[in-house]
Amino acid sequence: MNVLLCGDFDAAEQAAWQQALAAAMPEARWWTLAEARARPAEVQAAVVANPPPGSLQGLPALRLIQSLWAGVDRLLADATLPAGVPLARMVDPAMNAAMAETALWATLALQRDFFAYARQQRQGRWQQHAQRRADEWPVLVLGQGEMGRAVARALVGMGFPVSGWSRTAGPADPGVTRIAGEAALWQALPRARVLINLLPLTAQTTGLLDARLLAALPRGAGVVNLARGRHVVDADLLAALDSGQVGHAVLDVFHAEPLPPAHPFWTHERVTVLPHVAAQTDERSAAAVAVANLRAARDGGSLRHLVQRERGY
Ligand code: NAP
Ligand code: GLV
């Protein structure tokens, strides 16, 4: 099988992925974009990480596009993405576990005022705040897919009351209150001390975290965005932080990445900035996930984690 490997990688990342994938599937030939362009009719599959737009057009034998990213919004924004070719996204338990760690850290830091203590340290201020219990600190997780469910389960394990919101009603994990639809969201928001966003970026979810939604939270709530920057209306979040409506925001993702040096999030004392690291794709496990799908494509088996392009995730 001839597989194009391309993405938004530097040379070292390309080499590391090539090595991991070749170790998992030694019988395949792994081609760079330049090599694939020299023999387009022979490319049978592509393993991609947000490749430059246009990379996947003109490959007539392509039978699978396997993303190394969980979110496929940038891929789907490429109008030249071949329409009839199955597109699979990355679903890897190691990534879900990493996301659960990030969300748990952020929630614990919000509940126990650790971000406030970090601010106080910078000011040389010794001041104790009342200690709050996890069971009195409700968390609302937007998205109950792979990531959102892993996060909700981890939070339940720490004793937080957790609600998980999704588009369609699905099975609830033990201890998680599963809610679906817009009305249920607006009912849940006023109780949520912490709001964690793990939605895919689609036409419906772009800009969801705006002034109206933030105003529905209880005063001083924490906002944790681990999904995509464009879910948030930055100016609305900044206004809510400045007014105290939002107590602190933990932001891993931004409209433009890297976050531009002059962006007010960098210096806002109630914002914690992470450089899009909430759950990085782990080559060691993700290569095996990708290869299982490549072999299924080659052998006529069933493909896993296919994106429904019309719904956008
Ligand atoms: P997923 O398994 O596809 O789950 C998506 C969830 O969002 C589903 O529960 C879905 O509802 C829900 N949803 C979609 N549209 C909705 C809407 N309009 N209203 C309400 N709920 C909606 O995705 P995932 O693997 O959990 O990943 C989620 C996102 O995390 C990715 O798309 C990516 O943007 C982000 N991510 C970030 C990082 C990072 O490092 N920061 C790493 C990986 C992923 P249904 O269950 O009803 O379909
Ligand atoms: C990271 O943001 C991903 O979608 O995998």
Tab-separated table of C-alpha atoms and ligand atoms in Angstrom:
chain	number	residue	atom	x	y	z
A	1	MET	CA	0.000	0.000	0.000
A	2	ASN	CA	1.340	3.457	-0.922
A	3	VAL	CA	0.509	5.991	1.758
A	4	LEU	CA	0.958	9.739	1.592
A	5	LEU	CA	2.060	11.162	4.956
A	6	CYS	CA	1.697	14.917	5.130
A	7	GLY	CA	0.753	17.632	7.546
A	8	ASP	CA	1.502	20.844	9.245
A	9	PHE	CA	4.766	19.270	10.492
A	10	ASP	CA	8.376	20.370	10.550
A	11	ALA	CA	11.010	17.961	9.180
A	12	ALA	CA	11.653	16.353	12.580
A	13	GLU	CA	7.944	15.707	13.157
A	14	GLN	CA	7.561	14.251	9.653
A	15	ALA	CA	10.507	11.920	10.333
A	16	ALA	CA	9.151	10.868	13.743
A	17	TRP	CA	5.718	10.071	12.313
A	18	GLN	CA	7.228	8.237	9.361
A	19	GLN	CA	9.288	6.112	11.747
A	20	ALA	CA	6.344	5.311	14.035
A	21	LEU	CA	4.015	4.474	11.134
A	22	ALA	CA	6.619	2.420	9.262
A	23	ALA	CA	7.306	0.424	12.427
A	24	ALA	CA	3.563	-0.301	12.767
A	25	MET	CA	3.081	-1.099	9.062
A	26	PRO	CA	6.404	-2.111	7.529
A	27	GLU	CA	4.745	-3.506	4.400
A	28	ALA	CA	3.518	-0.022	3.323
A	29	ARG	CA	5.465	2.595	1.380
A	30	TRP	CA	5.325	5.997	3.065
A	31	TRP	CA	5.515	8.928	0.704
A	32	THR	CA	6.026	12.610	1.246
A	33	LEU	CA	3.822	15.076	-0.625
A	34	ALA	CA	6.559	15.547	-3.258
A	35	GLU	CA	6.838	11.779	-3.779
A	36	ALA	CA	3.050	11.425	-4.022
A	37	ARG	CA	2.852	14.282	-6.522
A	38	ALA	CA	5.345	12.398	-8.732
A	39	ARG	CA	3.095	9.289	-8.808
A	40	PRO	CA	-0.437	10.494	-7.985
A	41	ALA	CA	-2.228	7.494	-9.523
A	42	GLU	CA	-0.445	5.118	-7.143
A	43	VAL	CA	-1.386	6.797	-3.846
A	44	GLN	CA	-3.920	4.557	-2.090
A	45	ALA	CA	-4.283	6.243	1.299
A	46	ALA	CA	-3.249	9.389	3.128
A	47	VAL	CA	-2.328	9.919	6.762
A	48	VAL	CA	-2.626	13.617	7.460
A	49	ALA	CA	-2.282	16.232	10.165
A	50	ASN	CA	-3.891	19.404	8.824
A	51	PRO	CA	-1.994	19.334	5.513
A	52	PRO	CA	-1.796	22.426	3.304
A	53	PRO	CA	-5.116	22.915	1.442
A	54	GLY	CA	-5.074	21.136	-1.911
A	55	SER	CA	-2.693	18.361	-0.785
A	56	LEU	CA	-5.243	15.598	-1.296
A	57	GLN	CA	-6.674	16.523	-4.662
A	58	GLY	CA	-5.791	14.698	-7.896
A	59	LEU	CA	-5.202	11.300	-6.250
A	60	PRO	CA	-7.598	9.021	-8.180
A	61	ALA	CA	-6.829	5.771	-6.276
A	62	LEU	CA	-7.241	7.288	-2.795
A	63	ARG	CA	-9.481	5.095	-0.630
A	64	LEU	CA	-8.925	6.471	2.883
A	65	ILE	CA	-7.932	9.761	4.470
A	66	GLN	CA	-6.844	9.109	8.061
A	67	SER	CA	-6.421	12.193	10.229
A	68	LEU	CA	-3.878	12.225	13.046
A	69	TRP	CA	-5.985	14.918	14.700
A	70	ALA	CA	-9.233	14.285	16.559
A	71	GLY	CA	-10.822	17.487	15.275
A	72	VAL	CA	-11.232	17.694	11.505
A	73	ASP	CA	-12.518	21.260	11.138
A	74	ARG	CA	-9.408	22.452	9.280
A	75	LEU	CA	-9.520	19.471	6.907
A	76	LEU	CA	-13.216	19.991	6.195
A	77	ALA	CA	-12.582	23.670	5.477
A	78	ASP	CA	-10.459	22.633	2.457
A	79	ALA	CA	-12.856	22.857	-0.492
A	80	THR	CA	-10.566	20.559	-2.507
A	81	LEU	CA	-10.849	17.650	-0.048
A	82	PRO	CA	-11.958	14.715	-2.255
A	83	ALA	CA	-15.677	14.290	-1.652
A	84	GLY	CA	-16.171	10.552	-2.051
A	85	VAL	CA	-13.202	9.330	-0.024
A	86	PRO	CA	-13.851	8.104	3.549
A	87	LEU	CA	-12.348	10.425	6.138
A	88	ALA	CA	-11.458	9.008	9.559
A	89	ARG	CA	-10.437	11.071	12.559
A	90	MET	CA	-8.062	10.108	15.352
A	91	VAL	CA	-9.670	8.357	18.296
A	92	ASP	CA	-7.049	7.125	20.719
A	93	PRO	CA	-7.592	6.228	24.402
A	94	ALA	CA	-4.193	7.777	25.183
A	95	MET	CA	-5.436	11.133	23.881
A	96	ASN	CA	-8.674	10.835	25.815
A	97	ALA	CA	-6.676	10.140	28.988
A	98	ALA	CA	-4.475	13.194	28.374
A	99	MET	CA	-7.560	15.358	27.884
A	100	ALA	CA	-9.074	14.030	31.120
A	101	GLU	CA	-5.848	14.958	32.966
A	102	THR	CA	-5.932	18.513	31.607
A	103	ALA	CA	-9.609	19.023	32.444
A	104	LEU	CA	-9.178	17.567	35.918
A	105	TRP	CA	-6.192	19.833	36.639
A	106	ALA	CA	-8.095	22.916	35.449
A	107	THR	CA	-11.240	22.031	37.402
A	108	LEU	CA	-9.356	21.288	40.621
A	109	ALA	CA	-7.383	24.524	40.292
A	110	LEU	CA	-10.630	26.471	39.829
A	111	GLN	CA	-12.501	24.736	42.653
A	112	ARG	CA	-9.624	25.050	45.153
A	113	ASP	CA	-8.657	28.607	44.098
A	114	PHE	CA	-5.163	27.577	43.004
A	115	PHE	CA	-5.182	30.087	40.127
A	116	ALA	CA	-6.105	32.790	42.650
A	117	TYR	CA	-3.223	31.678	44.919
A	118	ALA	CA	-0.824	31.858	41.939
A	119	ARG	CA	-1.988	35.450	41.341
A	120	GLN	CA	-1.521	36.230	45.015
A	121	GLN	CA	2.021	34.829	44.950
A	122	ARG	CA	2.920	37.248	42.149
A	123	GLN	CA	1.637	40.050	44.416
A	124	GLY	CA	3.372	38.686	47.563
A	125	ARG	CA	-0.034	38.412	49.207
A	126	TRP	CA	-0.795	35.799	51.915
A	127	GLN	CA	-4.561	35.310	51.985
A	128	GLN	CA	-6.573	32.162	52.609
A	129	HIS	CA	-9.923	31.500	50.917
A	130	ALA	CA	-12.659	29.215	52.194
A	131	GLN	CA	-11.989	25.625	51.087
A	132	ARG	CA	-14.706	24.321	48.767
A	133	ARG	CA	-15.758	20.712	48.363
A	134	ALA	CA	-15.857	18.988	44.983
A	135	ASP	CA	-19.394	17.765	45.602
A	136	GLU	CA	-20.631	21.370	45.813
A	137	TRP	CA	-18.903	22.463	42.576
A	138	PRO	CA	-21.017	21.393	39.561
A	139	VAL	CA	-19.234	21.043	36.234
A	140	LEU	CA	-20.887	21.207	32.819
A	141	VAL	CA	-19.041	19.509	29.966
A	142	LEU	CA	-20.049	20.607	26.455
A	143	GLY	CA	-19.654	17.578	24.180
A	144	GLN	CA	-20.139	13.964	25.197
A	145	GLY	CA	-18.010	12.282	22.569
A	146	GLU	CA	-14.689	10.566	23.080
A	147	MET	CA	-13.083	13.480	24.896
A	148	GLY	CA	-16.093	14.851	26.750
A	149	ARG	CA	-17.047	11.469	28.174
A	150	ALA	CA	-13.484	10.726	29.314
A	151	VAL	CA	-13.407	14.114	31.044
A	152	ALA	CA	-16.838	13.628	32.648
A	153	ARG	CA	-15.844	10.198	33.992
A	154	ALA	CA	-12.625	11.563	35.500
A	155	LEU	CA	-14.502	14.426	37.189
A	156	VAL	CA	-17.133	12.066	38.602
A	157	GLY	CA	-14.260	10.001	39.993
A	158	MET	CA	-13.082	13.088	41.923
A	159	GLY	CA	-16.558	13.686	43.352
A	160	PHE	CA	-17.767	16.589	41.163
A	161	PRO	CA	-21.454	16.702	40.130
A	162	VAL	CA	-21.132	16.481	36.338
A	163	SER	CA	-23.567	17.208	33.518
A	164	GLY	CA	-22.606	16.364	29.958
A	165	TRP	CA	-24.254	18.132	27.024
A	166	SER	CA	-24.485	16.736	23.512
A	167	ARG	CA	-26.496	17.237	20.338
A	168	THR	CA	-28.372	13.961	20.616
A	169	ALA	CA	-29.318	12.099	23.783
A	170	GLY	CA	-27.037	9.149	24.355
A	171	PRO	CA	-26.183	6.689	27.116
A	172	ALA	CA	-25.000	8.380	30.315
A	173	ASP	CA	-21.861	7.133	32.035
A	174	PRO	CA	-22.340	6.276	35.729
A	175	GLY	CA	-22.688	9.444	37.768
A	176	VAL	CA	-22.978	11.766	34.748
A	177	THR	CA	-26.226	13.637	34.099
A	178	ARG	CA	-26.556	13.497	30.320
A	179	ILE	CA	-28.464	16.358	28.711
A	180	ALA	CA	-29.171	17.180	25.060
A	181	GLY	CA	-30.608	20.041	23.077
A	182	GLU	CA	-30.626	23.802	23.478
A	183	ALA	CA	-33.288	24.094	26.185
A	184	ALA	CA	-31.412	21.670	28.436
A	185	LEU	CA	-28.204	23.657	27.971
A	186	TRP	CA	-29.822	26.910	29.108
A	187	GLN	CA	-31.274	25.132	32.140
A	188	ALA	CA	-27.887	23.678	33.109
A	189	LEU	CA	-25.759	26.817	32.680
A	190	PRO	CA	-26.894	28.702	35.840
A	191	ARG	CA	-25.690	25.800	38.033
A	192	ALA	CA	-22.297	25.272	36.375
A	193	ARG	CA	-19.394	26.506	38.511
A	194	VAL	CA	-17.075	25.263	35.765
A	195	LEU	CA	-17.855	25.085	32.041
A	196	ILE	CA	-15.594	22.832	29.971
A	197	ASN	CA	-15.839	22.992	26.195
A	198	LEU	CA	-15.136	19.816	24.220
A	199	LEU	CA	-17.339	20.355	21.178
A	200	PRO	CA	-16.187	19.954	17.595
A	201	LEU	CA	-16.020	23.203	15.620
A	202	THR	CA	-19.003	23.267	13.265
A	203	ALA	CA	-21.333	25.868	11.847
A	204	GLN	CA	-23.611	25.266	14.874
A	205	THR	CA	-20.917	25.507	17.548
A	206	THR	CA	-18.835	28.425	16.209
A	207	GLY	CA	-19.140	31.365	18.610
A	208	LEU	CA	-21.303	29.430	21.073
A	209	LEU	CA	-19.375	30.787	24.051
A	210	ASP	CA	-20.565	34.361	23.637
A	211	ALA	CA	-21.821	37.114	25.944
A	212	ARG	CA	-25.283	35.585	26.264
A	213	LEU	CA	-24.031	32.152	27.239
A	214	LEU	CA	-21.387	33.500	29.623
A	215	ALA	CA	-24.030	35.695	31.298
A	216	ALA	CA	-26.109	32.579	32.021
A	217	LEU	CA	-23.341	31.092	34.204
A	218	PRO	CA	-23.259	31.824	37.920
A	219	ARG	CA	-21.103	34.851	38.726
A	220	GLY	CA	-17.427	33.961	39.010
A	221	ALA	CA	-17.683	30.650	37.123
A	222	GLY	CA	-14.599	29.133	35.501
A	223	VAL	CA	-14.431	28.639	31.725
A	224	VAL	CA	-12.164	25.968	30.278
A	225	ASN	CA	-11.835	25.853	26.497
A	226	LEU	CA	-9.995	22.756	25.313
A	227	ALA	CA	-11.683	22.387	21.907
A	228	ARG	CA	-11.222	25.184	19.343
A	229	GLY	CA	-10.574	28.907	19.655
A	230	ARG	CA	-13.443	29.865	17.390
A	231	HIS	CA	-15.959	28.430	19.852
A	232	VAL	CA	-15.302	31.535	21.936
A	233	VAL	CA	-16.100	35.151	21.117
A	234	ASP	CA	-12.874	36.590	22.545
A	235	ALA	CA	-14.189	40.109	23.143
A	236	ASP	CA	-17.192	38.706	25.047
A	237	LEU	CA	-14.990	36.503	27.216
A	238	LEU	CA	-12.644	39.402	27.990
A	239	ALA	CA	-15.605	41.582	28.968
A	240	ALA	CA	-16.986	38.807	31.193
A	241	LEU	CA	-13.574	38.364	32.849
A	242	ASP	CA	-13.219	42.105	33.411
A	243	SER	CA	-16.663	42.367	34.979
A	244	GLY	CA	-16.079	39.334	37.225
A	245	GLN	CA	-18.899	37.368	35.576
A	246	VAL	CA	-16.238	34.812	34.620
A	247	GLY	CA	-13.777	34.285	37.464
A	248	HIS	CA	-10.983	32.651	35.482
A	249	ALA	CA	-10.514	31.122	32.042
A	250	VAL	CA	-8.201	28.296	31.058
A	251	LEU	CA	-7.623	28.489	27.308
A	252	ASP	CA	-5.725	25.917	25.278
A	253	VAL	CA	-6.959	26.918	21.815
A	254	PHE	CA	-7.287	30.246	20.021
A	255	HIS	CA	-8.620	31.896	16.875
A	256	ALA	CA	-5.028	32.272	15.647
A	257	GLU	CA	-2.294	29.878	16.772
A	258	PRO	CA	0.303	30.625	18.005
A	259	LEU	CA	-1.632	33.195	20.018
A	260	PRO	CA	-0.398	36.571	18.654
A	261	PRO	CA	2.010	38.336	21.066
A	262	ALA	CA	-0.251	41.378	21.471
A	263	HIS	CA	-3.390	39.378	22.331
A	264	PRO	CA	-4.821	40.460	25.704
A	265	PHE	CA	-5.196	36.829	26.839
A	266	TRP	CA	-1.404	36.616	27.296
A	267	THR	CA	-1.331	39.191	30.062
A	268	HIS	CA	-4.812	38.980	31.561
A	269	GLU	CA	-4.405	38.065	35.219
A	270	ARG	CA	-7.493	35.841	35.140
A	271	VAL	CA	-6.505	33.845	32.072
A	272	THR	CA	-4.269	30.798	31.933
A	273	VAL	CA	-2.882	30.226	28.431
A	274	LEU	CA	-1.749	26.809	27.219
A	275	PRO	CA	-0.156	26.360	23.757
A	276	HIS	CA	-2.678	23.805	22.392
A	277	VAL	CA	-1.417	20.912	24.473
A	278	ALA	CA	-4.541	19.665	26.258
A	279	ALA	CA	-4.274	16.331	24.417
A	280	GLN	CA	-1.483	15.936	21.928
A	281	THR	CA	-1.558	13.021	19.509
A	282	ASP	CA	0.743	10.354	20.908
A	283	GLU	CA	2.737	8.728	18.079
A	284	ARG	CA	3.261	5.542	20.045
A	285	SER	CA	-0.447	4.694	20.230
A	286	ALA	CA	-1.871	6.768	17.359
A	287	ALA	CA	0.293	5.021	14.758
A	288	ALA	CA	-1.372	1.720	15.668
A	289	VAL	CA	-4.845	3.311	15.420
A	290	ALA	CA	-4.065	4.746	11.980
A	291	VAL	CA	-2.541	1.502	10.713
A	292	ALA	CA	-5.557	-0.563	11.815
A	293	ASN	CA	-7.708	1.630	9.559
A	294	LEU	CA	-5.208	1.522	6.681
A	295	ARG	CA	-5.203	-2.269	6.796
A	296	ALA	CA	-9.013	-2.292	6.874
A	297	ALA	CA	-9.051	-0.040	3.780
A	298	ARG	CA	-6.569	-2.288	2.012
A	299	ASP	CA	-8.338	-5.550	2.942
A	300	GLY	CA	-11.948	-4.407	2.539
A	301	GLY	CA	-12.573	-4.430	6.299
A	302	SER	CA	-14.715	-1.955	8.170
A	303	LEU	CA	-13.285	1.494	8.741
A	304	ARG	CA	-13.502	3.065	12.198
A	305	HIS	CA	-14.082	6.621	13.436
A	306	LEU	CA	-15.448	7.917	10.161
A	307	VAL	CA	-16.399	11.580	9.988
A	308	GLN	CA	-19.932	12.425	8.887
A	309	ARG	CA	-19.030	15.310	6.656
A	310	GLU	CA	-22.543	16.748	6.457
A	311	ARG	CA	-22.706	17.236	10.250
A	312	GLY	CA	-19.106	18.505	10.400
A	313	TYR	CA	-17.577	15.993	12.840
B	1	NAP	P1	-16.543	13.552	19.169
B	1	NAP	O1	-16.277	12.179	19.722
B	1	NAP	O2	-16.919	13.672	17.760
B	1	NAP	O3	-17.658	14.212	20.102
B	1	NAP	C1	-18.294	15.403	19.782
B	1	NAP	C2	-19.398	15.658	20.801
B	1	NAP	O4	-19.915	16.969	20.585
B	1	NAP	C3	-20.575	14.696	20.657
B	1	NAP	O5	-21.091	14.377	21.933
B	1	NAP	C4	-21.580	15.517	19.879
B	1	NAP	O6	-22.943	15.189	20.094
B	1	NAP	C5	-21.326	16.888	20.456
B	1	NAP	N1	-21.839	17.925	19.556
B	1	NAP	C6	-21.512	18.183	18.263
B	1	NAP	N2	-22.223	19.209	17.783
B	1	NAP	C7	-23.016	19.631	18.798
B	1	NAP	C8	-23.996	20.639	18.912
B	1	NAP	N3	-24.299	21.462	17.889
B	1	NAP	N4	-24.637	20.770	20.102
B	1	NAP	C9	-24.362	19.955	21.132
B	1	NAP	N5	-23.438	18.952	21.087
B	1	NAP	C10	-22.778	18.803	19.927
B	1	NAP	O7	-15.267	14.474	19.390
B	1	NAP	P2	-14.075	14.299	20.445
B	1	NAP	O8	-13.123	13.256	20.025
B	1	NAP	O9	-14.676	14.201	21.799
B	1	NAP	O10	-13.330	15.707	20.275
B	1	NAP	C11	-14.006	16.916	20.499
B	1	NAP	C12	-13.153	18.087	20.058
B	1	NAP	O11	-12.047	18.259	20.942
B	1	NAP	C13	-12.477	17.935	18.701
B	1	NAP	O12	-13.362	18.208	17.644
B	1	NAP	C14	-11.363	18.949	18.785
B	1	NAP	O13	-11.833	20.204	18.344
B	1	NAP	C15	-11.068	19.033	20.283
B	1	NAP	N6	-9.745	18.492	20.607
B	1	NAP	C16	-8.842	19.343	21.188
B	1	NAP	C17	-7.597	18.882	21.536
B	1	NAP	C18	-6.609	19.766	22.233
B	1	NAP	O14	-5.475	19.365	22.433
B	1	NAP	N7	-6.990	20.959	22.619
B	1	NAP	C19	-7.262	17.530	21.311
B	1	NAP	C20	-8.208	16.717	20.699
B	1	NAP	C21	-9.456	17.201	20.372
B	1	NAP	P3	-23.556	13.756	19.654
B	1	NAP	O15	-22.982	12.793	20.691
B	1	NAP	O16	-24.992	13.929	19.794
B	1	NAP	O17	-23.046	13.486	18.269
B	2	GLV	C1	-6.178	18.567	18.473
B	2	GLV	O1	-6.602	19.661	18.692
B	2	GLV	C2	-6.893	17.550	17.764
B	2	GLV	O2	-7.971	17.845	17.229
B	2	GLV	O3	-6.386	16.414	17.707
